[in-house]
CSV table of C-alpha atoms in Angstrom, one decimal:
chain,number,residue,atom,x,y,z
D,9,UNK,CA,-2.4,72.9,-7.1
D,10,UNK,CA,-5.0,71.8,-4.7
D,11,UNK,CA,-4.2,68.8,-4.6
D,12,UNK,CA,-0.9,69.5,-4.0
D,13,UNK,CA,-1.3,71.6,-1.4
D,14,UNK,CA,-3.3,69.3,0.6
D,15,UNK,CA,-0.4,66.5,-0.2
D,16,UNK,CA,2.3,68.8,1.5
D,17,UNK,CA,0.4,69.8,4.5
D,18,UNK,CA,-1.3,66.4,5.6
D,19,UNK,CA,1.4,63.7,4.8
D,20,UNK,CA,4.8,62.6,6.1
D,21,UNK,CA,7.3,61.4,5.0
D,22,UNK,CA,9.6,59.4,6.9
D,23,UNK,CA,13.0,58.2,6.2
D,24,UNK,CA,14.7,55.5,8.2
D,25,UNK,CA,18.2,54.6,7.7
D,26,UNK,CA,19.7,51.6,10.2
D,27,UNK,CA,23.5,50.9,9.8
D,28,UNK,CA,23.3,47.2,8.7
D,29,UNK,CA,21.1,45.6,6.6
D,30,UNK,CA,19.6,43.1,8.6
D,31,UNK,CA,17.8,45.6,10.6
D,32,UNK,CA,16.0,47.4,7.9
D,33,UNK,CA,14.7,43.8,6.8
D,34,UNK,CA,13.6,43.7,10.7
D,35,UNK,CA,11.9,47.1,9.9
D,36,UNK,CA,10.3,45.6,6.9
D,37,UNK,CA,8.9,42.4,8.6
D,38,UNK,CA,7.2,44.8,11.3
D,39,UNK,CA,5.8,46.9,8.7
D,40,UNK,CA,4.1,43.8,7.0
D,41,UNK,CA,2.4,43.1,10.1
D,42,UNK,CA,1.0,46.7,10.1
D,43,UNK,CA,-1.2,45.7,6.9
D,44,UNK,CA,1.1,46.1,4.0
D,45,UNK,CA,0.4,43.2,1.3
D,46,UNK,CA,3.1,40.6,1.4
D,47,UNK,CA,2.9,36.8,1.6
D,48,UNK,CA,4.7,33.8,3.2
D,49,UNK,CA,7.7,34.0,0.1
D,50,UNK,CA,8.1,37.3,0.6
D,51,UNK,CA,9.1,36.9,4.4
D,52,UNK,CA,10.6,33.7,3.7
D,53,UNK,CA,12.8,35.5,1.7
D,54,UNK,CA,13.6,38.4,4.1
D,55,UNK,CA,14.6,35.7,7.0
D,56,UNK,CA,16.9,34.5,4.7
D,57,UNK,CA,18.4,37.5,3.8
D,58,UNK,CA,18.1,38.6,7.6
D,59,UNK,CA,20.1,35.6,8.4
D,60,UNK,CA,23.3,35.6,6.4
D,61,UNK,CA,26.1,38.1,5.5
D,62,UNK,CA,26.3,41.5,3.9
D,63,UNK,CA,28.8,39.4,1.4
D,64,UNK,CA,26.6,37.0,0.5
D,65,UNK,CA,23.6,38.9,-0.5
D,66,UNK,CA,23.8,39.1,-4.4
D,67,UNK,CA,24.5,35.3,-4.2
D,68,UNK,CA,21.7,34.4,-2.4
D,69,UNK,CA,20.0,36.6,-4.3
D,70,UNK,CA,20.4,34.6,-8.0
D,71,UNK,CA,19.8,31.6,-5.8
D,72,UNK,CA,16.3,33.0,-5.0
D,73,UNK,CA,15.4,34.1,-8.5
D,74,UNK,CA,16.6,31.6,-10.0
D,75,UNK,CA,14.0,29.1,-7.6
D,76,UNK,CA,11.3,31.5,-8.4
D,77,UNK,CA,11.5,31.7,-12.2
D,78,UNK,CA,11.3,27.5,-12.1
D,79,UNK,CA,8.0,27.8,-10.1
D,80,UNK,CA,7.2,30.5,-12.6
D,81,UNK,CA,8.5,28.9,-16.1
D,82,UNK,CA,5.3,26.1,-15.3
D,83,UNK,CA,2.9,29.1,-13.9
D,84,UNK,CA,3.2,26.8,-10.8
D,85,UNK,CA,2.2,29.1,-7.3
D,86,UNK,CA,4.8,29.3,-5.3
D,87,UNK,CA,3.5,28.8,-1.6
D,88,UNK,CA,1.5,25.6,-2.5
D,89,UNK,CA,5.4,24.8,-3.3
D,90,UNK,CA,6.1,26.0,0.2
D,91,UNK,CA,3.3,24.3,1.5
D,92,UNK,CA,4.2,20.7,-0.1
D,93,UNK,CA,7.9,21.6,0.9
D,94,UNK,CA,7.5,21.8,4.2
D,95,UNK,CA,5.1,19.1,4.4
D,96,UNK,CA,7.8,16.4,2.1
D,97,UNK,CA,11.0,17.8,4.1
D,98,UNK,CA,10.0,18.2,7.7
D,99,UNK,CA,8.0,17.2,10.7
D,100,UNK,CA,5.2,19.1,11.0
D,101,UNK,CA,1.9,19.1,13.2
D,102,UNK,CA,-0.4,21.6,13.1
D,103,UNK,CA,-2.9,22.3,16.2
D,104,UNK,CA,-4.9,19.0,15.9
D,105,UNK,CA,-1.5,17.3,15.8
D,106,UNK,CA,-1.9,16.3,11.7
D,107,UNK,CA,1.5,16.7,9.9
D,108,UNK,CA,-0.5,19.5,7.6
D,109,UNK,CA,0.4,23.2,7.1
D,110,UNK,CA,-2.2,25.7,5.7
D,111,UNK,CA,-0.5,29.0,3.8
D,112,UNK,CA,-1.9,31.2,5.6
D,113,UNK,CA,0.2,29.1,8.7
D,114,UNK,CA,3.3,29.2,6.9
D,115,UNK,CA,5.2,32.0,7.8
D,116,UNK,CA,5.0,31.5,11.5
D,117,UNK,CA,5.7,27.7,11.0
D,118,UNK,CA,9.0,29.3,9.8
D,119,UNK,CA,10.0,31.3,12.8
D,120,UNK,CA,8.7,28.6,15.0
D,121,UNK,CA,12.2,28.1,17.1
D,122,UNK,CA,12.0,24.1,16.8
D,123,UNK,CA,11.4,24.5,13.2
D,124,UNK,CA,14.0,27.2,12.2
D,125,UNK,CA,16.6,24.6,14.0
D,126,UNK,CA,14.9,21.7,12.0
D,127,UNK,CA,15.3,24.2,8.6
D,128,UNK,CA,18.8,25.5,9.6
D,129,UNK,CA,18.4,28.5,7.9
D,130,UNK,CA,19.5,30.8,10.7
D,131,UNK,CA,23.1,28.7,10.6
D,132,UNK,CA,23.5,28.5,7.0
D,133,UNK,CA,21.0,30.1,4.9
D,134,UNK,CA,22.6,29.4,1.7
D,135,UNK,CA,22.2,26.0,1.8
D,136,UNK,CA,18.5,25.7,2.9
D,137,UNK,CA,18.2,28.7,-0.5
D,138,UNK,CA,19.9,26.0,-2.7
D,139,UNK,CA,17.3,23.2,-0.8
D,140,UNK,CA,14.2,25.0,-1.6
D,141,UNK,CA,15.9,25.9,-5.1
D,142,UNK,CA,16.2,22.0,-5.8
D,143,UNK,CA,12.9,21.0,-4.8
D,144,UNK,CA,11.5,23.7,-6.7
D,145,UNK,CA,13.1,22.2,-9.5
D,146,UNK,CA,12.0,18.7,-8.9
D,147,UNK,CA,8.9,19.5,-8.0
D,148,UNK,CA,8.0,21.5,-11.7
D,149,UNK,CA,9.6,18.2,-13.4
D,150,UNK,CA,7.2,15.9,-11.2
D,151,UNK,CA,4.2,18.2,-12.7
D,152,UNK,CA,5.1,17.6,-15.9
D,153,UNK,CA,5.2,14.2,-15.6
D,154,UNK,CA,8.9,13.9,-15.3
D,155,UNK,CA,11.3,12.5,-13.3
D,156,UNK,CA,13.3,14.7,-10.7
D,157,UNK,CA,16.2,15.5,-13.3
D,158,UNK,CA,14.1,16.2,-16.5
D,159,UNK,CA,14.1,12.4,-17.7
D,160,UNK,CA,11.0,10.5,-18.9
D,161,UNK,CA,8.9,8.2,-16.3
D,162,UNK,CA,5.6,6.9,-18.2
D,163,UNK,CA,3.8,6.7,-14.4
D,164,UNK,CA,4.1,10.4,-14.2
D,165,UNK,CA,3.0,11.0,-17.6
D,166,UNK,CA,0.0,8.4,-16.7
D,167,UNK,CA,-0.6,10.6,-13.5
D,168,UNK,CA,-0.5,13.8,-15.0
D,169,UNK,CA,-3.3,12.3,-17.3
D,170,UNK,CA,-5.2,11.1,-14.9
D,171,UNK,CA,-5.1,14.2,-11.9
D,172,UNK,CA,-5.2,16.6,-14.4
D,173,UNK,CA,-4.1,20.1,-11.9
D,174,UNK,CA,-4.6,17.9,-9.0
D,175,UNK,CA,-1.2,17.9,-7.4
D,176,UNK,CA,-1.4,16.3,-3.6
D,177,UNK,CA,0.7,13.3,-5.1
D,178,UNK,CA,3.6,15.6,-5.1
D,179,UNK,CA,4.0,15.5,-1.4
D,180,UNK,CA,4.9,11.8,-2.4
D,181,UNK,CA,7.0,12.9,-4.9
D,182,UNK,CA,9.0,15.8,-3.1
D,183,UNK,CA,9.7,13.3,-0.2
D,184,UNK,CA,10.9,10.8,-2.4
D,185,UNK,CA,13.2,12.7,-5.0
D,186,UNK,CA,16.9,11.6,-3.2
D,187,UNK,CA,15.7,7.9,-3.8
D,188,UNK,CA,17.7,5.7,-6.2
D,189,UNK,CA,15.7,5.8,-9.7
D,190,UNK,CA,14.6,2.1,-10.1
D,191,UNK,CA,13.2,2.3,-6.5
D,192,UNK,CA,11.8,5.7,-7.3
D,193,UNK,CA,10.1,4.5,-10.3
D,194,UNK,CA,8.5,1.5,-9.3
D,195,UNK,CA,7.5,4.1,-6.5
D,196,UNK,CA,5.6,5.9,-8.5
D,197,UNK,CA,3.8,3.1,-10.3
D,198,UNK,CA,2.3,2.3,-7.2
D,199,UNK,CA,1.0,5.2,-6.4
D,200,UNK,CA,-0.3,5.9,-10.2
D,201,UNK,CA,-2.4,3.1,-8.7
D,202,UNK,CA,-3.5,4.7,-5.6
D,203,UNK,CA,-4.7,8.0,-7.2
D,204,UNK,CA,-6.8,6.2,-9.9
D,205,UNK,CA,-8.4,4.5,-6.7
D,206,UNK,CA,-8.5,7.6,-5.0
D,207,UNK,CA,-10.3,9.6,-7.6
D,208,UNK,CA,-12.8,6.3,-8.8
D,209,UNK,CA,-14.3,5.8,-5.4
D,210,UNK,CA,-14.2,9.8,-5.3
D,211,UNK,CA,-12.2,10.1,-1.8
D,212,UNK,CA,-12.2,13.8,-0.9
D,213,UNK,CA,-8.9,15.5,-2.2
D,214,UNK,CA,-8.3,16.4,1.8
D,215,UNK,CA,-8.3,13.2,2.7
D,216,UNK,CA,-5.8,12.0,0.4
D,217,UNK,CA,-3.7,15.2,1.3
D,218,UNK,CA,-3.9,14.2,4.9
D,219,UNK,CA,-2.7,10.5,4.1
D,220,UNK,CA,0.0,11.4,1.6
D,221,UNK,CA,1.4,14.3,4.5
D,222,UNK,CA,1.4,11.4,6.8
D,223,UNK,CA,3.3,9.4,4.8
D,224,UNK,CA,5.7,11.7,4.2
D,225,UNK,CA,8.9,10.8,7.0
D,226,UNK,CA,8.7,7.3,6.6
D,227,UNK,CA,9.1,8.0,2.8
D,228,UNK,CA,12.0,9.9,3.2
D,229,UNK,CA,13.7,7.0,5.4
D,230,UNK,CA,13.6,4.8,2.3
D,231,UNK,CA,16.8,3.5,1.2
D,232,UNK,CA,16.7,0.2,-0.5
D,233,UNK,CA,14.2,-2.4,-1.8
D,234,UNK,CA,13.4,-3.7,1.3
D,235,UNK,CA,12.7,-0.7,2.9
D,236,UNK,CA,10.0,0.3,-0.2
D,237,UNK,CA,8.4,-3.0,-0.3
D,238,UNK,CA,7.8,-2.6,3.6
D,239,UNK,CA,6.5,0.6,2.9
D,240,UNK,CA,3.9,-0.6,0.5
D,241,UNK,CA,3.1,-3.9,1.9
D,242,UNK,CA,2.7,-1.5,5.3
D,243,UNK,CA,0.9,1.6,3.9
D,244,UNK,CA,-0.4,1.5,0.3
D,245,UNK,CA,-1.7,-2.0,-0.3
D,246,UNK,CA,-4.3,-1.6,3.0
D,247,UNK,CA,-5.6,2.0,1.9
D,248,UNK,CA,-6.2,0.2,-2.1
D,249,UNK,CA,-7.8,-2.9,-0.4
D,250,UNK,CA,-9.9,-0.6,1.4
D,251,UNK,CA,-10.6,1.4,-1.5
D,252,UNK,CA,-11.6,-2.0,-3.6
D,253,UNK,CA,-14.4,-2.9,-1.1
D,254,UNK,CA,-16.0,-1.4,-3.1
D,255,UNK,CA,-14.9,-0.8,-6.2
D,256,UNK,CA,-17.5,-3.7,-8.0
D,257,UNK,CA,-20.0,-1.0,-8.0
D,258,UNK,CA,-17.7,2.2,-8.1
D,259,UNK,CA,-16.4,1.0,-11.4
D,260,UNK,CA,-20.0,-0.2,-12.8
D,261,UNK,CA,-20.8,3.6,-12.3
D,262,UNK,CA,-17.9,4.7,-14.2
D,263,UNK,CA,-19.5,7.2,-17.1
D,264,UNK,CA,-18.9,10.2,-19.0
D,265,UNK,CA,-20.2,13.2,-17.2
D,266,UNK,CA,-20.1,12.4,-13.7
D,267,UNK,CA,-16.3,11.9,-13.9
D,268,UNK,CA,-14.6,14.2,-16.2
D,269,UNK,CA,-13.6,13.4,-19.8
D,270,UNK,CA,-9.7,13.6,-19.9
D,271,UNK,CA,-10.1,11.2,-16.7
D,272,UNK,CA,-12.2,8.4,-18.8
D,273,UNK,CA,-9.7,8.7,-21.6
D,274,UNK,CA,-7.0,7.8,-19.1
D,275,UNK,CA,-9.4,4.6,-18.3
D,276,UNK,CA,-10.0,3.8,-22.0
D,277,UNK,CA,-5.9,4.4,-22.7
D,278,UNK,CA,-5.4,2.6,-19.9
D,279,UNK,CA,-7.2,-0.3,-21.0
D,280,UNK,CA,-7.0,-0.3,-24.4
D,281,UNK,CA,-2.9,-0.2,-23.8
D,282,UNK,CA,-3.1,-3.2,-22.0
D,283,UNK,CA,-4.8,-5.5,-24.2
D,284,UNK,CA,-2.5,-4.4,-27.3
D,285,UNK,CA,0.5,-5.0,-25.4
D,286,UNK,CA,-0.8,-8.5,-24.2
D,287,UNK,CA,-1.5,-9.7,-27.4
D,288,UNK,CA,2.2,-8.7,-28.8
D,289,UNK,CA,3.1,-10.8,-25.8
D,290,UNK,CA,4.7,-7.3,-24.3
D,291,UNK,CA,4.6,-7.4,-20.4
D,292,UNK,CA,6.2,-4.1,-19.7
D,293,UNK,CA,4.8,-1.2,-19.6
D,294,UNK,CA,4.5,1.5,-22.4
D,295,UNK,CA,3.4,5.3,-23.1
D,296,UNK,CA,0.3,5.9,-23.7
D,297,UNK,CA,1.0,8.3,-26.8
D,298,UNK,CA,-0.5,5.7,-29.0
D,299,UNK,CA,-4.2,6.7,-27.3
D,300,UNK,CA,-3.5,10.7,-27.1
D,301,UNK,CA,-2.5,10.9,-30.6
D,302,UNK,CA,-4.3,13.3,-33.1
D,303,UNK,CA,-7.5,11.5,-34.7
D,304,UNK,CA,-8.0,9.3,-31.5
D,305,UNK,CA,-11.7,9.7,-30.6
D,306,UNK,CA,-14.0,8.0,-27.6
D,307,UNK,CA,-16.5,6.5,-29.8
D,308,UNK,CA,-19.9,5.8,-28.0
D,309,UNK,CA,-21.3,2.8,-29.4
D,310,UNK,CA,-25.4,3.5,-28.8
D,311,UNK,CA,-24.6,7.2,-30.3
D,312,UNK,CA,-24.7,10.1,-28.6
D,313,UNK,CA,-26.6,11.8,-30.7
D,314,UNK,CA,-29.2,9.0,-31.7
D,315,UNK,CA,-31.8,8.9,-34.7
D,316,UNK,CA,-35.2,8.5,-32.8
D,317,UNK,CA,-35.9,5.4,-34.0
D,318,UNK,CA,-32.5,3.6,-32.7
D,319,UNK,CA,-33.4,6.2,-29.3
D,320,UNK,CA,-37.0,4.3,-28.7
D,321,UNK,CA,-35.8,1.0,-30.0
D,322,UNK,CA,-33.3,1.3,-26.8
D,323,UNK,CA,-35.7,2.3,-23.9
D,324,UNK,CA,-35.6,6.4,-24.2
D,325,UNK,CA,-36.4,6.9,-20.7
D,326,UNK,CA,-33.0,4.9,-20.1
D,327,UNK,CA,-31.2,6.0,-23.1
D,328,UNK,CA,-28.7,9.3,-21.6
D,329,UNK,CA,-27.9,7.1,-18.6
D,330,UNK,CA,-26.6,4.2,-21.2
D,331,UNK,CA,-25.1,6.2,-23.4
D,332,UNK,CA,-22.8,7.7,-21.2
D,333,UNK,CA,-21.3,4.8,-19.3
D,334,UNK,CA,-17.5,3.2,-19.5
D,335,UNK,CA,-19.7,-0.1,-21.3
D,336,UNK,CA,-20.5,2.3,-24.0
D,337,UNK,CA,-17.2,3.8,-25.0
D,338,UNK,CA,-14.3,3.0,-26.8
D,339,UNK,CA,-11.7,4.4,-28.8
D,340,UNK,CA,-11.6,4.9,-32.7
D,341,UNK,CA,-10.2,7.2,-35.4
D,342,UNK,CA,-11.4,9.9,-36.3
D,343,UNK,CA,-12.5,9.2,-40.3
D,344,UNK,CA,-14.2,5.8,-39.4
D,345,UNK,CA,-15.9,7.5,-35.9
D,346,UNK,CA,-17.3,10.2,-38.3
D,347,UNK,CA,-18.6,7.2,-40.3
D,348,UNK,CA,-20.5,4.8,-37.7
D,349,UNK,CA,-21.4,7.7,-35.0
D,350,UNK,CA,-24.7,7.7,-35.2
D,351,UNK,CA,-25.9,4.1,-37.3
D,352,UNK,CA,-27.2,1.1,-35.6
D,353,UNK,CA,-24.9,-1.4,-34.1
D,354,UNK,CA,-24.4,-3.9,-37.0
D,355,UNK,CA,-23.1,-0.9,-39.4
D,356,UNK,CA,-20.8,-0.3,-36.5
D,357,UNK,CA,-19.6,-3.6,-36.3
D,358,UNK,CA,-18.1,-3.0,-39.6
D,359,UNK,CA,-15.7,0.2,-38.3
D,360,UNK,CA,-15.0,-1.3,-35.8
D,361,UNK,CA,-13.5,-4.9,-37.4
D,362,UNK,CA,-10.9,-1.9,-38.7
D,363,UNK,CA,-9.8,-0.2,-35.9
D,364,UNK,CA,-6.0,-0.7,-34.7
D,365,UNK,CA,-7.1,-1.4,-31.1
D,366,UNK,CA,-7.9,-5.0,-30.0
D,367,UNK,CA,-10.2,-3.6,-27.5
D,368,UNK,CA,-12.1,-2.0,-30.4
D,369,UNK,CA,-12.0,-4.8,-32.9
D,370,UNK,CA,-12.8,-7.5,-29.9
D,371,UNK,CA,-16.6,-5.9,-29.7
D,372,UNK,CA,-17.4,-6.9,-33.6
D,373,UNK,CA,-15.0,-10.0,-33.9
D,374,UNK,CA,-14.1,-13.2,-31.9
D,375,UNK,CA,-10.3,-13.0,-32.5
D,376,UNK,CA,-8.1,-16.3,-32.6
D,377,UNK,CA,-3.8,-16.5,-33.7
D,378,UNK,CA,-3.0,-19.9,-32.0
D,379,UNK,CA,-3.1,-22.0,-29.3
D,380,UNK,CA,-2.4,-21.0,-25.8
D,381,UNK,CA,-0.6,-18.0,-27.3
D,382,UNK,CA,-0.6,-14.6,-25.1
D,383,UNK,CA,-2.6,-13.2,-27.9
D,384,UNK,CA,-5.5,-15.9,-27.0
D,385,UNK,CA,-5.1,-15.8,-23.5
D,386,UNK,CA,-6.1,-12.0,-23.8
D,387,UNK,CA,-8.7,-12.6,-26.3
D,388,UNK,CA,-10.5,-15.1,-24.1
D,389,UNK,CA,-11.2,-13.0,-21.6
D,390,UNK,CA,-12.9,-10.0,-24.4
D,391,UNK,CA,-16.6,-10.5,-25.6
D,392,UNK,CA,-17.8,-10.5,-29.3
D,393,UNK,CA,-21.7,-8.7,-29.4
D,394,UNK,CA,-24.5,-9.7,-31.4
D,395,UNK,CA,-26.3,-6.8,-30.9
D,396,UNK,CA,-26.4,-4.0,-28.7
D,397,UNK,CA,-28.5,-3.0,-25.9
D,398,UNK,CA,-28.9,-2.5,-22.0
D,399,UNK,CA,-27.6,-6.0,-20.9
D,400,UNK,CA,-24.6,-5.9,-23.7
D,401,UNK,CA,-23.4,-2.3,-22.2
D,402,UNK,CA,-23.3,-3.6,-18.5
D,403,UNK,CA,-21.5,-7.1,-19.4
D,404,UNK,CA,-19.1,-4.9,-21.3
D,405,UNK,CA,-18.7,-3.0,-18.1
D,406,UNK,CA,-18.1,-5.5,-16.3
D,407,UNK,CA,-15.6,-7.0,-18.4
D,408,UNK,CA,-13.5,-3.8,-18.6
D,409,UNK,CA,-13.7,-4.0,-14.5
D,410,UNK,CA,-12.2,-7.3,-14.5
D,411,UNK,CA,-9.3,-6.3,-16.9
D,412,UNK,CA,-9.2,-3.4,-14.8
D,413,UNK,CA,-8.5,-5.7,-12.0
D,414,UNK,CA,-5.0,-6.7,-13.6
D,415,UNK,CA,-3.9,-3.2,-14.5
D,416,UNK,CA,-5.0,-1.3,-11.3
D,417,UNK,CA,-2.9,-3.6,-8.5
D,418,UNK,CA,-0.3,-2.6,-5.9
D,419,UNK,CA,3.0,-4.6,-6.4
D,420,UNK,CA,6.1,-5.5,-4.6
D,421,UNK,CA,9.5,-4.6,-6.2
D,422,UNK,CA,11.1,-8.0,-7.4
């Protein structure tokens, strides 16, 4: 009853009624700004319904739910969407003059008059609604490593691998999604190729953010063949020939720890896909299932967990630095990695004569199925070891670099 009493005599309640609707979202905007807890979506959302007719309201409404439950369906958040909207759709340039947006800049990019007449919504909110509803819906297929309308694209799936939740790339994408699939699929090869170069030499994720928004109006010009193979003679092949000055010694650094596991499984699938298909003669492209399957392991040839003798035999003051580099691993199944994991190199050899991957088999056997066949062109350039130590692991490296080499390249459309 205190309590009560104290709630009747100290607060008030006010009630505002305006005639039209559009007002009382007016009302609500200049509440927000007096503190209450509502984000750019939220007063996206009120504009739009500020902006159109009382008639169209329940309309616009499934519209806005329906863009909100895609983002939501992949636990996606919804103003990076904005965020990567804006930045794929529009011109934007924020006080330094860089076409980037933060979120907390969002809402006032919005009212901004220049930008509410680049949007349209004020003249026809409806349509920019059914806009922001499409992208939504390309953008959660182009997370899940999937084209715009839901169908398969094996350089998305590779991307997804490789970026994990990194999602800058799908400024690209966003920008992108009206072009005509073969062009927008050889598209995204190409820059499957930029983000593994992006993320070997370990380029800050701003940096690539700030390239990728810069990008983004000349992408959305693209209309043909000649216009994409301008783009990437133009833009992409100078950022990966810078990014390859160095990439001799980025990629003889490559090990397990410093760069994160499910990104040197991408490597390993990557490579390992690539000598298969060469020696079935395949020069297309295929999914990498093969290497995700259940039972696929990264074997680590000196073991990981080492007997001491095989540990001092090695150089023990040398041995966690070996054992962890690209040299070092490749992939086997699961019964025969239980079998050699932690033997000496010779017992190995024996597991690995039986693996399914030519990659794998290469390191015990010196493989031969004719003459000047695309089989022995591929196995020419693998090594067969003798034995195993620090010398072996960085020729190895070395040798996966230069098969990288082939696999990692920026290419024209034909």
């Amino acid at each position: 009853m205190r309590f009560l009493g104290f709630f009747l005599n100290n607060v008030k309640i006010i009630q505002i009624q305006t005639p039209r609707i559009s007002e009382a979202l007016k009302i609500f905007e200049t509440i927000n700004e007096r503190g209450v807890g509502l984000n750019p979506m939220d007063l996206l959302k009120n504009l739009l319904f500020r902006s159109i007719q009382t008639r169209e309201f329940n309309a616009l409404k499934r519209v806005w739910k329906d863009m909100t439950r895609t983002l939501e369906k992949e636990d996606l958040k919804p103003l990076r969407f904005l965020r990567y909207f804006i930045m794929a759709n529009y011109r934007v340039k924020n006080s330094k003059g860089e076409p980037l947006i933060r979120e907390d800049e969002i809402y006032e990019w919005f009212t901004n008059d220049d930008n509410a007449r680049q949007c349209g919504y004020q003249q026809n909110a409806m349509e920019f609604a059914k806009l922001l509803q499409t992208n939504a819906e390309a953008y959660a297929n182009f997370f899940a490593g999937k084209n715009a309308d839901g169908e398969r694209n094996i350089a998305l799936e590779n991307i997804k691998l490789l970026s994990g939740a990194a999602s800058f790339q799908l400024i690209l994408l966003i920008a992108a999604r009206t072009m005509e699939r073969s062009l927008f699929e050889h598209f995204t090869k190409q820059i499957e190729v930029l983000l593994f170069y992006f993320i070997i030499t370990r380029t800050q994720s701003k940096e690539y953010e700030r390239i990728f928004a810069t990008w983004a109006e000349e992408i959305r010009s693209i209309k043909n063949k000649d216009d994409l193979n301008a783009f990437l003679q133009t833009r992409v092949e100078p950022v990966v020939d810078k990014a390859r000055k160095n990439f001799d010694h980025d990629f003889g650094q490559i090990a397990l720890g410093p760069i994160q596991k499910y990104r040197i499984h991408y490597v390993l699938a990557k490579l390992t896909s690539f000598v298969d298909q060469q020696v079935l003669g395949n020069n297309e492209e295929q999914p990498l299932d093969a290497y995700y399957r259940k039972g696929i392991q990264i074997e680590h040839i000196l073991p990981d967990t080492p007997k001491e003798e095989l540990k001092q035999q090695f150089g023990a003051e040398i041995y966690d630095d070996y054992k962890i580099k690209l040299g070092n691993l490749t992939f086997l199944e699961r019964p025969m990695n239980i079998v050699a994991s932690n033997g000496f190199f010779p017992a190995k050899c024996e597991k690995y004569k039986q693996c399914a991957f030519h990659l794998t088999k290469s390191i015990a056997e010196t493989m031969q199925v004719g003459t000047n066949t695309s089989a022995d062109r591929m196995y020419a350039q693998l090594k067969k070891f003798d034995q195993w130590d620090r010398n072996s692991i960085e020729q190895r490296q070395t040798m996966l670099k230069m098969l990288g080499d082939q696999i990692w390249k920026v290419s024209v459309m034909e």
